[in-house]
CSV table of C-alpha atoms in Angstrom, one decimal:
chain,number,residue,atom,x,y,z
O,9,MET,CA,8.5,-29.7,91.5
O,10,VAL,CA,10.1,-33.1,90.7
O,11,GLY,CA,6.8,-34.8,91.5
O,12,GLN,CA,4.9,-32.5,89.2
O,13,GLU,CA,7.3,-33.2,86.3
O,14,GLU,CA,7.0,-37.0,86.8
O,15,THR,CA,3.2,-36.8,86.9
O,16,GLU,CA,3.1,-34.6,83.8
O,17,ARG,CA,5.5,-37.0,82.0
O,18,SER,CA,3.4,-40.0,83.0
O,19,ARG,CA,0.2,-38.3,81.8
O,20,ARG,CA,1.7,-37.5,78.4
O,21,GLY,CA,3.0,-41.0,78.1
O,22,ALA,CA,-0.4,-42.5,78.9
O,23,LYS,CA,-2.1,-40.1,76.4
O,24,SER,CA,0.5,-41.0,73.7
O,25,MET,CA,0.0,-44.7,74.3
O,26,THR,CA,-3.8,-44.3,74.1
O,27,TRP,CA,-3.5,-42.4,70.8
O,28,LYS,CA,-1.2,-45.1,69.4
O,29,MET,CA,-3.6,-47.8,70.4
O,30,ASN,CA,-6.6,-45.9,68.9
O,31,ALA,CA,-4.6,-45.4,65.7
O,32,GLY,CA,-4.2,-49.2,65.4
O,33,VAL,CA,-0.5,-48.8,64.8
O,34,SER,CA,2.0,-50.9,66.6
O,35,GLU,CA,5.1,-49.3,68.0
O,36,ALA,CA,7.1,-51.8,66.0
O,37,GLY,CA,5.6,-50.5,62.8
O,38,ALA,CA,3.2,-51.2,60.1
O,39,SER,CA,4.8,-54.5,59.2
O,40,GLN,CA,3.6,-55.8,62.5
O,41,GLY,CA,0.0,-54.8,61.6
O,42,SER,CA,-2.8,-53.3,63.4
O,43,ALA,CA,-3.6,-54.3,67.0
O,44,HIS,CA,-7.3,-53.9,66.0
O,45,ARG,CA,-7.6,-56.2,63.0
O,46,GLY,CA,-10.4,-58.7,63.1
O,47,ALA,CA,-11.5,-61.9,61.6
O,48,GLY,CA,-14.2,-60.8,59.3
O,49,ALA,CA,-17.1,-63.0,60.5
O,50,HIS,CA,-18.5,-64.8,63.6
O,51,ALA,CA,-18.7,-68.6,63.8
O,52,SER,CA,-22.4,-68.3,62.7
O,53,GLY,CA,-21.2,-67.1,59.3
O,54,SER,CA,-22.9,-63.8,59.5
O,55,ALA,CA,-21.0,-60.7,58.5
O,56,VAL,CA,-19.3,-58.9,61.3
O,57,THR,CA,-19.4,-55.1,61.3
O,58,SER,CA,-16.2,-53.2,61.9
O,59,ALA,CA,-16.9,-52.3,65.5
O,60,GLU,CA,-17.8,-55.9,66.4
O,61,GLU,CA,-14.7,-57.5,65.0
O,62,PRO,CA,-12.5,-59.2,67.7
O,63,LEU,CA,-9.1,-57.7,68.5
O,64,THR,CA,-6.1,-59.5,67.0
O,65,ASP,CA,-4.7,-60.2,70.6
O,66,GLU,CA,-8.0,-61.9,71.5
O,67,LEU,CA,-7.9,-64.0,68.3
O,68,LEU,CA,-4.3,-64.9,68.8
O,69,HIS,CA,-5.0,-66.2,72.3
O,70,GLU,CA,-7.8,-68.3,71.0
O,71,LEU,CA,-5.8,-69.6,68.0
O,72,LEU,CA,-3.1,-70.8,70.4
O,73,THR,CA,-5.6,-72.7,72.5
O,74,VAL,CA,-7.3,-74.7,69.7
O,75,SER,CA,-6.1,-78.1,68.6
O,76,SER,CA,-6.0,-77.2,64.9
O,77,PRO,CA,-5.5,-74.0,62.9
O,78,ILE,CA,-8.2,-75.2,60.5
O,79,GLU,CA,-10.7,-75.5,63.4
O,80,PHE,CA,-9.9,-71.8,64.2
O,81,THR,CA,-10.0,-70.5,60.7
O,82,GLU,CA,-13.3,-72.3,60.0
O,83,ALA,CA,-14.9,-71.1,63.2
O,84,TYR,CA,-14.1,-67.5,62.4
O,85,ASN,CA,-14.5,-67.8,58.6
O,86,ILE,CA,-11.0,-66.3,58.3
O,87,GLY,CA,-9.8,-65.7,54.8
O,88,HIS,CA,-8.6,-62.7,52.8
O,89,ARG,CA,-11.1,-59.9,52.7
O,90,THR,CA,-10.8,-58.1,49.4
O,91,LEU,CA,-10.8,-54.3,49.1
O,92,SER,CA,-14.0,-54.4,47.1
O,93,GLU,CA,-15.8,-56.5,49.8
O,94,TYR,CA,-14.7,-54.2,52.6
O,95,LEU,CA,-15.6,-51.0,50.7
O,96,ASN,CA,-19.1,-52.4,49.9
O,97,GLN,CA,-19.4,-53.5,53.6
O,98,LEU,CA,-18.5,-50.0,54.8
O,99,LEU,CA,-21.0,-48.4,52.3
O,100,ALA,CA,-23.8,-50.6,53.7
O,101,GLU,CA,-22.8,-50.0,57.3
O,102,LYS,CA,-22.6,-46.3,56.9
O,103,GLY,CA,-25.7,-46.0,54.7
O,104,LEU,CA,-23.7,-44.2,51.9
O,105,ARG,CA,-24.1,-44.2,48.2
O,106,ARG,CA,-21.1,-45.3,46.1
O,107,ALA,CA,-21.5,-42.3,43.7
O,108,ASP,CA,-21.4,-39.9,46.6
O,109,VAL,CA,-18.3,-41.5,48.1
O,110,VAL,CA,-16.4,-41.6,44.8
O,111,ARG,CA,-17.2,-37.9,44.1
O,112,GLU,CA,-16.3,-36.9,47.7
O,113,ALA,CA,-13.0,-38.8,47.3
O,114,GLY,CA,-12.1,-36.8,44.2
O,115,ILE,CA,-11.6,-40.0,42.1
O,116,ASN,CA,-12.6,-40.3,38.5
O,117,GLU,CA,-16.2,-41.9,38.4
O,118,THR,CA,-15.3,-44.8,36.1
O,119,PHE,CA,-12.1,-45.6,38.1
O,120,GLY,CA,-14.0,-45.4,41.4
O,121,TYR,CA,-16.7,-47.8,40.2
O,122,GLN,CA,-14.0,-50.2,39.0
O,123,ILE,CA,-12.4,-50.1,42.4
O,124,PHE,CA,-15.7,-50.9,44.1
O,125,LYS,CA,-16.3,-53.8,41.7
O,126,GLY,CA,-12.8,-55.2,42.3
O,127,GLN,CA,-11.7,-54.6,38.7
O,128,ARG,CA,-9.0,-52.1,39.5
O,129,ASN,CA,-6.3,-51.8,42.1
O,130,PRO,CA,-6.0,-48.3,43.5
O,131,THR,CA,-2.8,-46.7,44.9
O,132,ARG,CA,-2.4,-46.3,48.6
O,133,ASP,CA,-3.4,-42.6,48.3
O,134,LYS,CA,-6.6,-43.5,46.4
O,135,VAL,CA,-7.5,-45.9,49.2
O,136,LEU,CA,-6.9,-43.1,51.7
O,137,GLN,CA,-9.0,-40.8,49.7
O,138,LEU,CA,-11.8,-43.3,49.8
O,139,ALA,CA,-11.3,-43.8,53.5
O,140,PHE,CA,-11.8,-40.1,54.1
O,141,ALA,CA,-14.9,-40.0,51.8
O,142,LEU,CA,-16.4,-42.9,53.8
O,143,GLY,CA,-15.7,-41.2,57.1
O,144,CYS,CA,-13.5,-44.1,58.3
O,145,ASP,CA,-11.9,-44.1,61.7
O,146,LEU,CA,-8.3,-45.1,62.2
O,147,VAL,CA,-9.1,-48.8,62.5
O,148,GLU,CA,-11.3,-48.9,59.4
O,149,THR,CA,-8.7,-46.9,57.4
O,150,ASN,CA,-5.9,-49.4,58.3
O,151,ARG,CA,-8.2,-52.3,57.5
O,152,LEU,CA,-8.9,-50.7,54.1
O,153,LEU,CA,-5.2,-50.3,53.4
O,154,LYS,CA,-4.6,-53.9,54.4
O,155,ALA,CA,-7.3,-55.2,52.2
O,156,ALA,CA,-5.8,-53.2,49.3
O,157,GLY,CA,-2.4,-54.8,50.0
O,158,ALA,CA,-0.9,-51.5,51.0
O,159,ASN,CA,1.1,-50.5,54.1
O,160,GLU,CA,-1.0,-49.5,57.0
O,161,LEU,CA,-0.6,-46.0,58.4
O,162,TYR,CA,2.6,-45.8,60.5
O,163,CYS,CA,3.1,-43.1,63.1
O,164,LYS,CA,6.9,-43.0,62.7
O,165,ASP,CA,6.5,-41.8,59.1
O,166,ARG,CA,6.0,-38.0,59.0
O,167,ARG,CA,3.4,-38.0,56.3
O,168,ASP,CA,1.5,-40.9,57.8
O,169,ALA,CA,1.6,-39.2,61.2
O,170,ILE,CA,-0.1,-36.1,59.8
O,171,ILE,CA,-2.8,-38.3,58.1
O,172,LEU,CA,-3.3,-40.3,61.4
O,173,PHE,CA,-3.6,-37.0,63.3
O,174,CYS,CA,-6.2,-35.7,60.8
O,175,ILE,CA,-8.3,-38.9,60.8
O,176,ASP,CA,-8.2,-39.0,64.6
O,177,ARG,CA,-9.5,-35.3,64.7
O,178,GLY,CA,-12.3,-36.1,62.2
O,179,MET,CA,-10.8,-33.8,59.5
O,180,GLY,CA,-12.0,-34.3,56.0
O,181,LEU,CA,-10.0,-34.9,52.9
O,182,THR,CA,-9.7,-31.3,51.9
O,183,ARG,CA,-8.5,-30.2,55.4
O,184,THR,CA,-6.1,-33.1,55.5
O,185,ASP,CA,-4.6,-32.1,52.2
O,186,GLU,CA,-4.2,-28.6,53.5
O,187,GLU,CA,-2.3,-29.9,56.6
O,188,LEU,CA,-0.1,-32.1,54.4
O,189,TYR,CA,0.7,-29.1,52.1
O,190,ARG,CA,1.3,-26.8,55.1
O,191,PHE,CA,4.0,-29.2,56.4
O,192,GLY,CA,5.6,-29.7,53.0
O,193,GLU,CA,4.3,-33.2,52.4
O,194,GLU,CA,2.7,-34.6,49.2
O,195,THR,CA,-1.1,-34.2,49.3
O,196,LEU,CA,-3.5,-37.1,48.8
O,197,VAL,CA,-5.4,-35.5,45.9
O,198,SER,CA,-3.1,-34.7,43.0
């Protein structure tokens, strides 16, 4: 019986760790950043799609082995990716239309276009609404939040944990709001 309990505890721990890693959320918190953040471009200068971006740990290892940080940042074309740039990159990658995404996100059309053009800075919840409308996974969602200058989703925050769970399960914006409401948390769409 003791052996079964240890095996079950080990299995749950491994499953929990896998979920956290997939969520792109470090155990230390959102301030530590996502374990899955990438550079933004390869050395060739071509745009990198979300799935192809190197992991932060891989980039850190390479950074610590080069002779100059400038050499590293130039090789990977590392800079600050704006929210507008990343939103438009995701639109292109996913073959979506901006008007459809803005409507699906439940955001005012004019305000939505201004976000995509980089003329307006949305709240964290508006960025999350756009992430759901774009069909973003956990890594893409945290990258969007980071590009917007907002805190990434953090599994030790109750509301964020519900949102993380919903994204991981492929739930849409409406279903996520239902879950938030059911647990007494503020919904994303006001």
